[in-house]
Amino acid sequence: MTELMEIGARNAAIQLRGVGKSFGAHKVLTGIDLDIGRGERVCIIGPSGSGKSTLLRCMVFLETYDEGEIHVEGRLLGYSVEGGVRKRDADVQVAAVRRNVGMVFQQFNLWPHMTALGNVGAALRVVKGLPRAEVDRISREALATVGLAHKADDYPQRLSGGQQQRVAIARALAMSPSILLFDEPTSALDPELVGEVLEVMRKLAGQGMTMVVVTHEMGFAAEVADRVIFMDGGRIIEQGPPSRLFSNPQSPRLAQFLDTWR
Ligand code: ADP
Ligand code: MG
């Protein structure tokens, strides 16, 4: 890595250089270059199968990547380089990165046998090993942030899908991440429940959180994103501020994609 790149990597929240990823013979990410600044809000859009989830998962090493480099807050993710040879050496950096990066998935994956409070606090207990009173204090605060202080003692099955997703967001927030990644957080929800989740995300965006959001909610992207990235076929095809990207797409593929959402 050149000295300039190192400086860039330190300043960026997330930096990808020439990232490639294959599943067997199927190349699903090609030549991804991307810098996400601290406090920046980025939305990723694109057709199904274009590699959006894989890209996001690579950013926390839930998927390994085969080519290029990913730095999260200056840490080379998942590998060390010795004498120009890259060696899988994941554990230390990956653990450090995951402590600072929260992730919210389409499926909320709450523990059914734990209350909302228990779900939010689980990682604080297990990963951070905090004492019970401290865990509960932080968890209640996180639930209040997503507007669910009054549901602390409810089990997931008693909560609506929108409330469950808000608990999942609170669970991510409880770890005090500096970066939040969302993978289609509203795609599994009934339409009438989408708004309450977007509302929470809007609020977080307003608080200066670094956010990367894979979404089909173009209204949300237009309103909240500093930058929208359009992916197709495992590549970044086009990117820019939503005002420009949505009103004046340069590539036919993006124009066509946007047409299907109008
Ligand atoms: P998107 O999120 O944009 O819909 P994905 O990142 O999920 O796209 O998938 C990109 C491509 O990689 C798709 O062709 C998908 O079938 C393939 N893929 C994703 N995960 C796996 C996996 N674990 N094994 C094999 N192929 C996968
Ligand atoms: Mg996906």
PDB file of N, CA, C and O in Angstrom, residues 87-156:
ATOM      1  N   LYS A  87      -1.881 -13.076   3.803  1.00  0.00           N
ATOM      2  CA  LYS A  87      -2.123 -14.260   4.604  1.00  0.00           C
ATOM      3  C   LYS A  87      -3.416 -14.058   5.382  1.00  0.00           C
ATOM      4  O   LYS A  87      -3.628 -13.009   5.980  1.00  0.00           O
ATOM      5  N   ARG A  88      -4.268 -15.032   5.331  1.00  0.00           N
ATOM      6  CA  ARG A  88      -5.495 -14.978   6.119  1.00  0.00           C
ATOM      7  C   ARG A  88      -5.117 -14.924   7.595  1.00  0.00           C
ATOM      8  O   ARG A  88      -4.482 -15.817   8.106  1.00  0.00           O
ATOM      9  N   ASP A  89      -5.496 -13.837   8.239  1.00  0.00           N
ATOM     10  CA  ASP A  89      -5.036 -13.596   9.607  1.00  0.00           C
ATOM     11  C   ASP A  89      -6.117 -12.774  10.274  1.00  0.00           C
ATOM     12  O   ASP A  89      -5.907 -11.682  10.755  1.00  0.00           O
ATOM     13  N   ALA A  90      -7.302 -13.364  10.241  1.00  0.00           N
ATOM     14  CA  ALA A  90      -8.487 -12.566  10.413  1.00  0.00           C
ATOM     15  C   ALA A  90      -8.750 -12.097  11.830  1.00  0.00           C
ATOM     16  O   ALA A  90      -9.166 -10.978  12.056  1.00  0.00           O
ATOM     17  N   ASP A  91      -8.491 -12.949  12.772  1.00  0.00           N
ATOM     18  CA  ASP A  91      -9.261 -12.876  14.005  1.00  0.00           C
ATOM     19  C   ASP A  91      -9.173 -11.553  14.750  1.00  0.00           C
ATOM     20  O   ASP A  91     -10.180 -11.006  15.163  1.00  0.00           O
ATOM     21  N   VAL A  92      -7.950 -11.041  14.892  1.00  0.00           N
ATOM     22  CA  VAL A  92      -7.800  -9.844  15.711  1.00  0.00           C
ATOM     23  C   VAL A  92      -8.514  -8.661  15.088  1.00  0.00           C
ATOM     24  O   VAL A  92      -9.351  -8.006  15.722  1.00  0.00           O
ATOM     25  N   GLN A  93      -8.221  -8.381  13.808  1.00  0.00           N
ATOM     26  CA  GLN A  93      -8.851  -7.208  13.187  1.00  0.00           C
ATOM     27  C   GLN A  93     -10.349  -7.392  13.041  1.00  0.00           C
ATOM     28  O   GLN A  93     -11.111  -6.443  13.206  1.00  0.00           O
ATOM     29  N   VAL A  94     -10.750  -8.602  12.692  1.00  0.00           N
ATOM     30  CA  VAL A  94     -12.184  -8.826  12.476  1.00  0.00           C
ATOM     31  C   VAL A  94     -12.955  -8.580  13.758  1.00  0.00           C
ATOM     32  O   VAL A  94     -13.991  -7.909  13.758  1.00  0.00           O
ATOM     33  N   ALA A  95     -12.440  -9.064  14.872  1.00  0.00           N
ATOM     34  CA  ALA A  95     -13.119  -8.841  16.150  1.00  0.00           C
ATOM     35  C   ALA A  95     -13.180  -7.350  16.453  1.00  0.00           C
ATOM     36  O   ALA A  95     -14.214  -6.837  16.881  1.00  0.00           O
ATOM     37  N   ALA A  96     -12.087  -6.645  16.199  1.00  0.00           N
ATOM     38  CA  ALA A  96     -12.056  -5.204  16.481  1.00  0.00           C
ATOM     39  C   ALA A  96     -13.035  -4.463  15.586  1.00  0.00           C
ATOM     40  O   ALA A  96     -13.755  -3.574  16.035  1.00  0.00           O
ATOM     41  N   VAL A  97     -13.069  -4.832  14.315  1.00  0.00           N
ATOM     42  CA  VAL A  97     -13.979  -4.173  13.378  1.00  0.00           C
ATOM     43  C   VAL A  97     -15.429  -4.429  13.773  1.00  0.00           C
ATOM     44  O   VAL A  97     -16.256  -3.524  13.805  1.00  0.00           O
ATOM     45  N   ARG A  98     -15.723  -5.674  14.102  1.00  0.00           N
ATOM     46  CA  ARG A  98     -17.127  -5.993  14.413  1.00  0.00           C
ATOM     47  C   ARG A  98     -17.604  -5.311  15.681  1.00  0.00           C
ATOM     48  O   ARG A  98     -18.796  -5.075  15.850  1.00  0.00           O
ATOM     49  N   ARG A  99     -16.677  -4.985  16.572  1.00  0.00           N
ATOM     50  CA  ARG A  99     -17.091  -4.228  17.761  1.00  0.00           C
ATOM     51  C   ARG A  99     -17.549  -2.825  17.390  1.00  0.00           C
ATOM     52  O   ARG A  99     -18.348  -2.226  18.093  1.00  0.00           O
ATOM     53  N   ASN A 100     -17.013  -2.298  16.281  1.00  0.00           N
ATOM     54  CA  ASN A 100     -17.326  -0.918  15.899  1.00  0.00           C
ATOM     55  C   ASN A 100     -18.352  -0.802  14.790  1.00  0.00           C
ATOM     56  O   ASN A 100     -18.722   0.303  14.415  1.00  0.00           O
ATOM     57  N   VAL A 101     -18.746  -1.921  14.220  1.00  0.00           N
ATOM     58  CA  VAL A 101     -19.666  -1.886  13.092  1.00  0.00           C
ATOM     59  C   VAL A 101     -20.911  -2.693  13.446  1.00  0.00           C
ATOM     60  O   VAL A 101     -20.823  -3.890  13.717  1.00  0.00           O
ATOM     61  N   GLY A 102     -22.054  -2.029  13.449  1.00  0.00           N
ATOM     62  CA  GLY A 102     -23.307  -2.714  13.705  1.00  0.00           C
ATOM     63  C   GLY A 102     -23.951  -3.109  12.392  1.00  0.00           C
ATOM     64  O   GLY A 102     -23.778  -2.438  11.379  1.00  0.00           O
ATOM     65  N   MET A 103     -24.678  -4.228  12.400  1.00  0.00           N
ATOM     66  CA  MET A 103     -25.317  -4.649  11.163  1.00  0.00           C
ATOM     67  C   MET A 103     -26.770  -5.014  11.423  1.00  0.00           C
ATOM     68  O   MET A 103     -27.084  -5.668  12.408  1.00  0.00           O
ATOM     69  N   VAL A 104     -27.617  -4.553  10.517  1.00  0.00           N
ATOM     70  CA  VAL A 104     -29.054  -4.832  10.610  1.00  0.00           C
ATOM     71  C   VAL A 104     -29.464  -5.520   9.314  1.00  0.00           C
ATOM     72  O   VAL A 104     -29.217  -5.006   8.230  1.00  0.00           O
ATOM     73  N   PHE A 105     -30.078  -6.680   9.455  1.00  0.00           N
ATOM     74  CA  PHE A 105     -30.413  -7.500   8.294  1.00  0.00           C
ATOM     75  C   PHE A 105     -31.897  -7.405   7.968  1.00  0.00           C
ATOM     76  O   PHE A 105     -32.702  -6.918   8.768  1.00  0.00           O
ATOM     77  N   GLN A 106     -32.229  -7.946   6.805  1.00  0.00           N
ATOM     78  CA  GLN A 106     -33.628  -8.010   6.397  1.00  0.00           C
ATOM     79  C   GLN A 106     -34.442  -8.835   7.404  1.00  0.00           C
ATOM     80  O   GLN A 106     -35.524  -8.436   7.823  1.00  0.00           O
ATOM     81  N   GLN A 107     -33.894  -9.979   7.770  1.00  0.00           N
ATOM     82  CA  GLN A 107     -34.524 -10.802   8.814  1.00  0.00           C
ATOM     83  C   GLN A 107     -33.969 -10.348  10.151  1.00  0.00           C
ATOM     84  O   GLN A 107     -32.767 -10.222  10.308  1.00  0.00           O
ATOM     85  N   PHE A 108     -34.843 -10.136  11.116  1.00  0.00           N
ATOM     86  CA  PHE A 108     -34.405  -9.470  12.345  1.00  0.00           C
ATOM     87  C   PHE A 108     -33.574 -10.398  13.227  1.00  0.00           C
ATOM     88  O   PHE A 108     -32.747  -9.936  13.989  1.00  0.00           O
ATOM     89  N   ASN A 109     -33.849 -11.728  13.126  1.00  0.00           N
ATOM     90  CA  ASN A 109     -33.065 -12.699  13.891  1.00  0.00           C
ATOM     91  C   ASN A 109     -33.017 -12.405  15.386  1.00  0.00           C
ATOM     92  O   ASN A 109     -31.958 -12.434  15.994  1.00  0.00           O
ATOM     93  N   LEU A 110     -34.165 -12.112  15.963  1.00  0.00           N
ATOM     94  CA  LEU A 110     -34.213 -11.948  17.421  1.00  0.00           C
ATOM     95  C   LEU A 110     -34.350 -13.326  18.068  1.00  0.00           C
ATOM     96  O   LEU A 110     -34.927 -14.240  17.480  1.00  0.00           O
ATOM     97  N   TRP A 111     -33.807 -13.453  19.280  1.00  0.00           N
ATOM     98  CA  TRP A 111     -33.995 -14.685  20.041  1.00  0.00           C
ATOM     99  C   TRP A 111     -35.434 -14.737  20.538  1.00  0.00           C
ATOM    100  O   TRP A 111     -35.859 -13.825  21.252  1.00  0.00           O
ATOM    101  N   PRO A 112     -36.188 -15.797  20.192  1.00  0.00           N
ATOM    102  CA  PRO A 112     -37.600 -15.841  20.584  1.00  0.00           C
ATOM    103  C   PRO A 112     -37.799 -16.008  22.093  1.00  0.00           C
ATOM    104  O   PRO A 112     -38.831 -15.614  22.625  1.00  0.00           O
ATOM    105  N   HIS A 113     -36.806 -16.586  22.763  1.00  0.00           N
ATOM    106  CA  HIS A 113     -36.966 -16.877  24.190  1.00  0.00           C
ATOM    107  C   HIS A 113     -36.453 -15.733  25.069  1.00  0.00           C
ATOM    108  O   HIS A 113     -36.395 -15.859  26.279  1.00  0.00           O
ATOM    109  N   MET A 114     -36.052 -14.617  24.437  1.00  0.00           N
ATOM    110  CA  MET A 114     -35.592 -13.461  25.215  1.00  0.00           C
ATOM    111  C   MET A 114     -36.518 -12.284  24.980  1.00  0.00           C
ATOM    112  O   MET A 114     -37.020 -12.089  23.871  1.00  0.00           O
ATOM    113  N   THR A 115     -36.690 -11.473  26.001  1.00  0.00           N
ATOM    114  CA  THR A 115     -37.464 -10.239  25.849  1.00  0.00           C
ATOM    115  C   THR A 115     -36.712  -9.269  24.935  1.00  0.00           C
ATOM    116  O   THR A 115     -35.550  -9.506  24.585  1.00  0.00           O
ATOM    117  N   ALA A 116     -37.396  -8.193  24.580  1.00  0.00           N
ATOM    118  CA  ALA A 116     -36.733  -7.150  23.789  1.00  0.00           C
ATOM    119  C   ALA A 116     -35.464  -6.685  24.503  1.00  0.00           C
ATOM    120  O   ALA A 116     -34.382  -6.587  23.913  1.00  0.00           O
ATOM    121  N   LEU A 117     -35.591  -6.454  25.817  1.00  0.00           N
ATOM    122  CA  LEU A 117     -34.434  -6.000  26.600  1.00  0.00           C
ATOM    123  C   LEU A 117     -33.309  -7.035  26.571  1.00  0.00           C
ATOM    124  O   LEU A 117     -32.140  -6.692  26.391  1.00  0.00           O
ATOM    125  N   GLY A 118     -33.695  -8.304  26.710  1.00  0.00           N
ATOM    126  CA  GLY A 118     -32.699  -9.383  26.690  1.00  0.00           C
ATOM    127  C   GLY A 118     -31.991  -9.468  25.357  1.00  0.00           C
ATOM    128  O   GLY A 118     -30.770  -9.668  25.294  1.00  0.00           O
ATOM    129  N   ASN A 119     -32.749  -9.312  24.270  1.00  0.00           N
ATOM    130  CA  ASN A 119     -32.157  -9.341  22.934  1.00  0.00           C
ATOM    131  C   ASN A 119     -31.152  -8.206  22.739  1.00  0.00           C
ATOM    132  O   ASN A 119     -30.063  -8.408  22.212  1.00  0.00           O
ATOM    133  N   VAL A 120     -31.542  -7.027  23.180  1.00  0.00           N
ATOM    134  CA  VAL A 120     -30.671  -5.862  22.979  1.00  0.00           C
ATOM    135  C   VAL A 120     -29.390  -6.015  23.800  1.00  0.00           C
ATOM    136  O   VAL A 120     -28.307  -5.641  23.366  1.00  0.00           O
ATOM    137  N   GLY A 121     -29.522  -6.627  24.987  1.00  0.00           N
ATOM    138  CA  GLY A 121     -28.370  -6.711  25.885  1.00  0.00           C
ATOM    139  C   GLY A 121     -27.473  -7.918  25.681  1.00  0.00           C
ATOM    140  O   GLY A 121     -26.380  -7.987  26.246  1.00  0.00           O
ATOM    141  N   ALA A 122     -27.911  -8.873  24.844  1.00  0.00           N
ATOM    142  CA  ALA A 122     -27.185 -10.152  24.763  1.00  0.00           C
ATOM    143  C   ALA A 122     -25.704  -9.975  24.438  1.00  0.00           C
ATOM    144  O   ALA A 122     -24.836 -10.547  25.096  1.00  0.00           O
ATOM    145  N   ALA A 123     -25.437  -9.161  23.427  1.00  0.00           N
ATOM    146  CA  ALA A 123     -24.038  -9.008  23.022  1.00  0.00           C
ATOM    147  C   ALA A 123     -23.237  -8.217  24.063  1.00  0.00           C
ATOM    148  O   ALA A 123     -22.040  -8.435  24.230  1.00  0.00           O
ATOM    149  N   LEU A 124     -23.914  -7.314  24.738  1.00  0.00           N
ATOM    150  CA  LEU A 124     -23.221  -6.554  25.789  1.00  0.00           C
ATOM    151  C   LEU A 124     -22.754  -7.484  26.897  1.00  0.00           C
ATOM    152  O   LEU A 124     -21.674  -7.323  27.453  1.00  0.00           O
ATOM    153  N   ARG A 125     -23.617  -8.461  27.201  1.00  0.00           N
ATOM    154  CA  ARG A 125     -23.241  -9.439  28.227  1.00  0.00           C
ATOM    155  C   ARG A 125     -22.134 -10.351  27.728  1.00  0.00           C
ATOM    156  O   ARG A 125     -21.108 -10.525  28.366  1.00  0.00           O
ATOM    157  N   VAL A 126     -22.377 -10.930  26.531  1.00  0.00           N
ATOM    158  CA  VAL A 126     -21.491 -11.999  26.069  1.00  0.00           C
ATOM    159  C   VAL A 126     -20.176 -11.448  25.515  1.00  0.00           C
ATOM    160  O   VAL A 126     -19.097 -11.929  25.854  1.00  0.00           O
ATOM    161  N   VAL A 127     -20.279 -10.425  24.646  1.00  0.00           N
ATOM    162  CA  VAL A 127     -19.076  -9.910  23.982  1.00  0.00           C
ATOM    163  C   VAL A 127     -18.317  -8.937  24.873  1.00  0.00           C
ATOM    164  O   VAL A 127     -17.104  -9.027  25.019  1.00  0.00           O
ATOM    165  N   LYS A 128     -19.057  -8.018  25.487  1.00  0.00           N
ATOM    166  CA  LYS A 128     -18.371  -7.011  26.305  1.00  0.00           C
ATOM    167  C   LYS A 128     -18.245  -7.420  27.771  1.00  0.00           C
ATOM    168  O   LYS A 128     -17.477  -6.818  28.511  1.00  0.00           O
ATOM    169  N   GLY A 129     -19.049  -8.424  28.169  1.00  0.00           N
ATOM    170  CA  GLY A 129     -18.938  -8.914  29.540  1.00  0.00           C
ATOM    171  C   GLY A 129     -19.270  -7.874  30.601  1.00  0.00           C
ATOM    172  O   GLY A 129     -18.708  -7.882  31.690  1.00  0.00           O
ATOM    173  N   LEU A 130     -20.210  -6.984  30.280  1.00  0.00           N
ATOM    174  CA  LEU A 130     -20.572  -5.943  31.239  1.00  0.00           C
ATOM    175  C   LEU A 130     -21.483  -6.513  32.335  1.00  0.00           C
ATOM    176  O   LEU A 130     -22.214  -7.477  32.101  1.00  0.00           O
ATOM    177  N   PRO A 131     -21.459  -5.909  33.506  1.00  0.00           N
ATOM    178  CA  PRO A 131     -22.359  -6.355  34.577  1.00  0.00           C
ATOM    179  C   PRO A 131     -23.815  -6.059  34.232  1.00  0.00           C
ATOM    180  O   PRO A 131     -24.113  -5.153  33.456  1.00  0.00           O
ATOM    181  N   ARG A 132     -24.700  -6.837  34.825  1.00  0.00           N
ATOM    182  CA  ARG A 132     -26.114  -6.830  34.510  1.00  0.00           C
ATOM    183  C   ARG A 132     -26.748  -5.431  34.544  1.00  0.00           C
ATOM    184  O   ARG A 132     -27.471  -5.026  33.629  1.00  0.00           O
ATOM    185  N   ALA A 133     -26.470  -4.672  35.593  1.00  0.00           N
ATOM    186  CA  ALA A 133     -27.110  -3.361  35.747  1.00  0.00           C
ATOM    187  C   ALA A 133     -26.695  -2.429  34.614  1.00  0.00           C
ATOM    188  O   ALA A 133     -27.509  -1.676  34.070  1.00  0.00           O
ATOM    189  N   GLU A 134     -25.446  -2.512  34.245  1.00  0.00           N
ATOM    190  CA  GLU A 134     -24.903  -1.689  33.162  1.00  0.00           C
ATOM    191  C   GLU A 134     -25.524  -2.101  31.820  1.00  0.00           C
ATOM    192  O   GLU A 134     -25.910  -1.253  31.006  1.00  0.00           O
ATOM    193  N   VAL A 135     -25.630  -3.421  31.619  1.00  0.00           N
ATOM    194  CA  VAL A 135     -26.250  -3.947  30.397  1.00  0.00           C
ATOM    195  C   VAL A 135     -27.684  -3.433  30.274  1.00  0.00           C
ATOM    196  O   VAL A 135     -28.104  -2.946  29.227  1.00  0.00           O
ATOM    197  N   ASP A 136     -28.423  -3.515  31.366  1.00  0.00           N
ATOM    198  CA  ASP A 136     -29.824  -3.095  31.325  1.00  0.00           C
ATOM    199  C   ASP A 136     -29.951  -1.591  31.096  1.00  0.00           C
ATOM    200  O   ASP A 136     -30.829  -1.134  30.351  1.00  0.00           O
ATOM    201  N   ARG A 137     -29.088  -0.819  31.691  1.00  0.00           N
ATOM    202  CA  ARG A 137     -29.144   0.635  31.512  1.00  0.00           C
ATOM    203  C   ARG A 137     -28.908   0.995  30.033  1.00  0.00           C
ATOM    204  O   ARG A 137     -29.675   1.741  29.426  1.00  0.00           O
ATOM    205  N   ILE A 138     -27.857   0.413  29.450  1.00  0.00           N
ATOM    206  CA  ILE A 138     -27.528   0.705  28.047  1.00  0.00           C
ATOM    207  C   ILE A 138     -28.643   0.199  27.126  1.00  0.00           C
ATOM    208  O   ILE A 138     -29.039   0.869  26.173  1.00  0.00           O
ATOM    209  N   SER A 139     -29.177  -0.981  27.439  1.00  0.00           N
ATOM    210  CA  SER A 139     -30.214  -1.575  26.590  1.00  0.00           C
ATOM    211  C   SER A 139     -31.488  -0.737  26.613  1.00  0.00           C
ATOM    212  O   SER A 139     -32.128  -0.527  25.577  1.00  0.00           O
ATOM    213  N   ARG A 140     -31.853  -0.249  27.790  1.00  0.00           N
ATOM    214  CA  ARG A 140     -33.061   0.593  27.891  1.00  0.00           C
ATOM    215  C   ARG A 140     -32.875   1.897  27.118  1.00  0.00           C
ATOM    216  O   ARG A 140     -33.807   2.384  26.474  1.00  0.00           O
ATOM    217  N   GLU A 141     -31.687   2.429  27.190  1.00  0.00           N
ATOM    218  CA  GLU A 141     -31.396   3.652  26.458  1.00  0.00           C
ATOM    219  C   GLU A 141     -31.524   3.410  24.946  1.00  0.00           C
ATOM    220  O   GLU A 141     -32.114   4.213  24.221  1.00  0.00           O
ATOM    221  N   ALA A 142     -30.997   2.275  24.476  1.00  0.00           N
ATOM    222  CA  ALA A 142     -31.070   1.939  23.046  1.00  0.00           C
ATOM    223  C   ALA A 142     -32.524   1.726  22.623  1.00  0.00           C
ATOM    224  O   ALA A 142     -32.945   2.172  21.547  1.00  0.00           O
ATOM    225  N   LEU A 143     -33.300   1.064  23.480  1.00  0.00           N
ATOM    226  CA  LEU A 143     -34.721   0.865  23.165  1.00  0.00           C
ATOM    227  C   LEU A 143     -35.454   2.193  23.113  1.00  0.00           C
ATOM    228  O   LEU A 143     -36.329   2.399  22.268  1.00  0.00           O
ATOM    229  N   ALA A 144     -35.082   3.109  23.995  1.00  0.00           N
ATOM    230  CA  ALA A 144     -35.720   4.437  23.981  1.00  0.00           C
ATOM    231  C   ALA A 144     -35.387   5.165  22.677  1.00  0.00           C
ATOM    232  O   ALA A 144     -36.237   5.843  22.098  1.00  0.00           O
ATOM    233  N   THR A 145     -34.184   5.004  22.198  1.00  0.00           N
ATOM    234  CA  THR A 145     -33.772   5.658  20.950  1.00  0.00           C
ATOM    235  C   THR A 145     -34.650   5.219  19.773  1.00  0.00           C
ATOM    236  O   THR A 145     -34.933   6.013  18.880  1.00  0.00           O
ATOM    237  N   VAL A 146     -35.065   3.953  19.777  1.00  0.00           N
ATOM    238  CA  VAL A 146     -35.913   3.466  18.678  1.00  0.00           C
ATOM    239  C   VAL A 146     -37.399   3.540  19.040  1.00  0.00           C
ATOM    240  O   VAL A 146     -38.247   2.957  18.357  1.00  0.00           O
ATOM    241  N   GLY A 147     -37.706   4.227  20.141  1.00  0.00           N
ATOM    242  CA  GLY A 147     -39.097   4.463  20.523  1.00  0.00           C
ATOM    243  C   GLY A 147     -39.797   3.262  21.121  1.00  0.00           C
ATOM    244  O   GLY A 147     -41.022   3.140  21.052  1.00  0.00           O
ATOM    245  N   LEU A 148     -39.032   2.350  21.737  1.00  0.00           N
ATOM    246  CA  LEU A 148     -39.648   1.127  22.265  1.00  0.00           C
ATOM    247  C   LEU A 148     -39.356   0.899  23.741  1.00  0.00           C
ATOM    248  O   LEU A 148     -39.357  -0.242  24.213  1.00  0.00           O
ATOM    249  N   ALA A 149     -39.139   1.978  24.478  1.00  0.00           N
ATOM    250  CA  ALA A 149     -38.868   1.840  25.915  1.00  0.00           C
ATOM    251  C   ALA A 149     -39.988   1.047  26.605  1.00  0.00           C
ATOM    252  O   ALA A 149     -39.734   0.246  27.505  1.00  0.00           O
ATOM    253  N   HIS A 150     -41.210   1.244  26.122  1.00  0.00           N
ATOM    254  CA  HIS A 150     -42.370   0.603  26.768  1.00  0.00           C
ATOM    255  C   HIS A 150     -42.523  -0.872  26.399  1.00  0.00           C
ATOM    256  O   HIS A 150     -43.380  -1.569  26.923  1.00  0.00           O
ATOM    257  N   LYS A 151     -41.681  -1.365  25.479  1.00  0.00           N
ATOM    258  CA  LYS A 151     -41.787  -2.772  25.064  1.00  0.00           C
ATOM    259  C   LYS A 151     -40.637  -3.625  25.605  1.00  0.00           C
ATOM    260  O   LYS A 151     -40.457  -4.774  25.184  1.00  0.00           O
ATOM    261  N   ALA A 152     -39.869  -3.078  26.531  1.00  0.00           N
ATOM    262  CA  ALA A 152     -38.656  -3.757  27.019  1.00  0.00           C
ATOM    263  C   ALA A 152     -38.924  -5.191  27.464  1.00  0.00           C
ATOM    264  O   ALA A 152     -38.119  -6.089  27.208  1.00  0.00           O
ATOM    265  N   ASP A 153     -40.062  -5.428  28.109  1.00  0.00           N
ATOM    266  CA  ASP A 153     -40.307  -6.746  28.693  1.00  0.00           C
ATOM    267  C   ASP A 153     -41.124  -7.670  27.790  1.00  0.00           C
ATOM    268  O   ASP A 153     -41.500  -8.765  28.189  1.00  0.00           O
ATOM    269  N   ASP A 154     -41.408  -7.220  26.565  1.00  0.00           N
ATOM    270  CA  ASP A 154     -42.175  -8.058  25.640  1.00  0.00           C
ATOM    271  C   ASP A 154     -41.262  -9.016  24.869  1.00  0.00           C
ATOM    272  O   ASP A 154     -40.136  -8.670  24.537  1.00  0.00           O
ATOM    273  N   TYR A 155     -41.803 -10.190  24.565  1.00  0.00           N
ATOM    274  CA  TYR A 155     -41.086 -11.147  23.732  1.00  0.00           C
ATOM    275  C   TYR A 155     -41.345 -10.832  22.260  1.00  0.00           C
ATOM    276  O   TYR A 155     -42.393 -10.260  21.920  1.00  0.00           O
ATOM    277  N   PRO A 156     -40.414 -11.214  21.372  1.00  0.00           N
ATOM    278  CA  PRO A 156     -40.548 -10.867  19.952  1.00  0.00           C
ATOM    279  C   PRO A 156     -41.901 -11.226  19.348  1.00  0.00           C
ATOM    280  O   PRO A 156     -42.450 -10.454  18.560  1.00  0.00           O
TER     281      PRO A 156
END
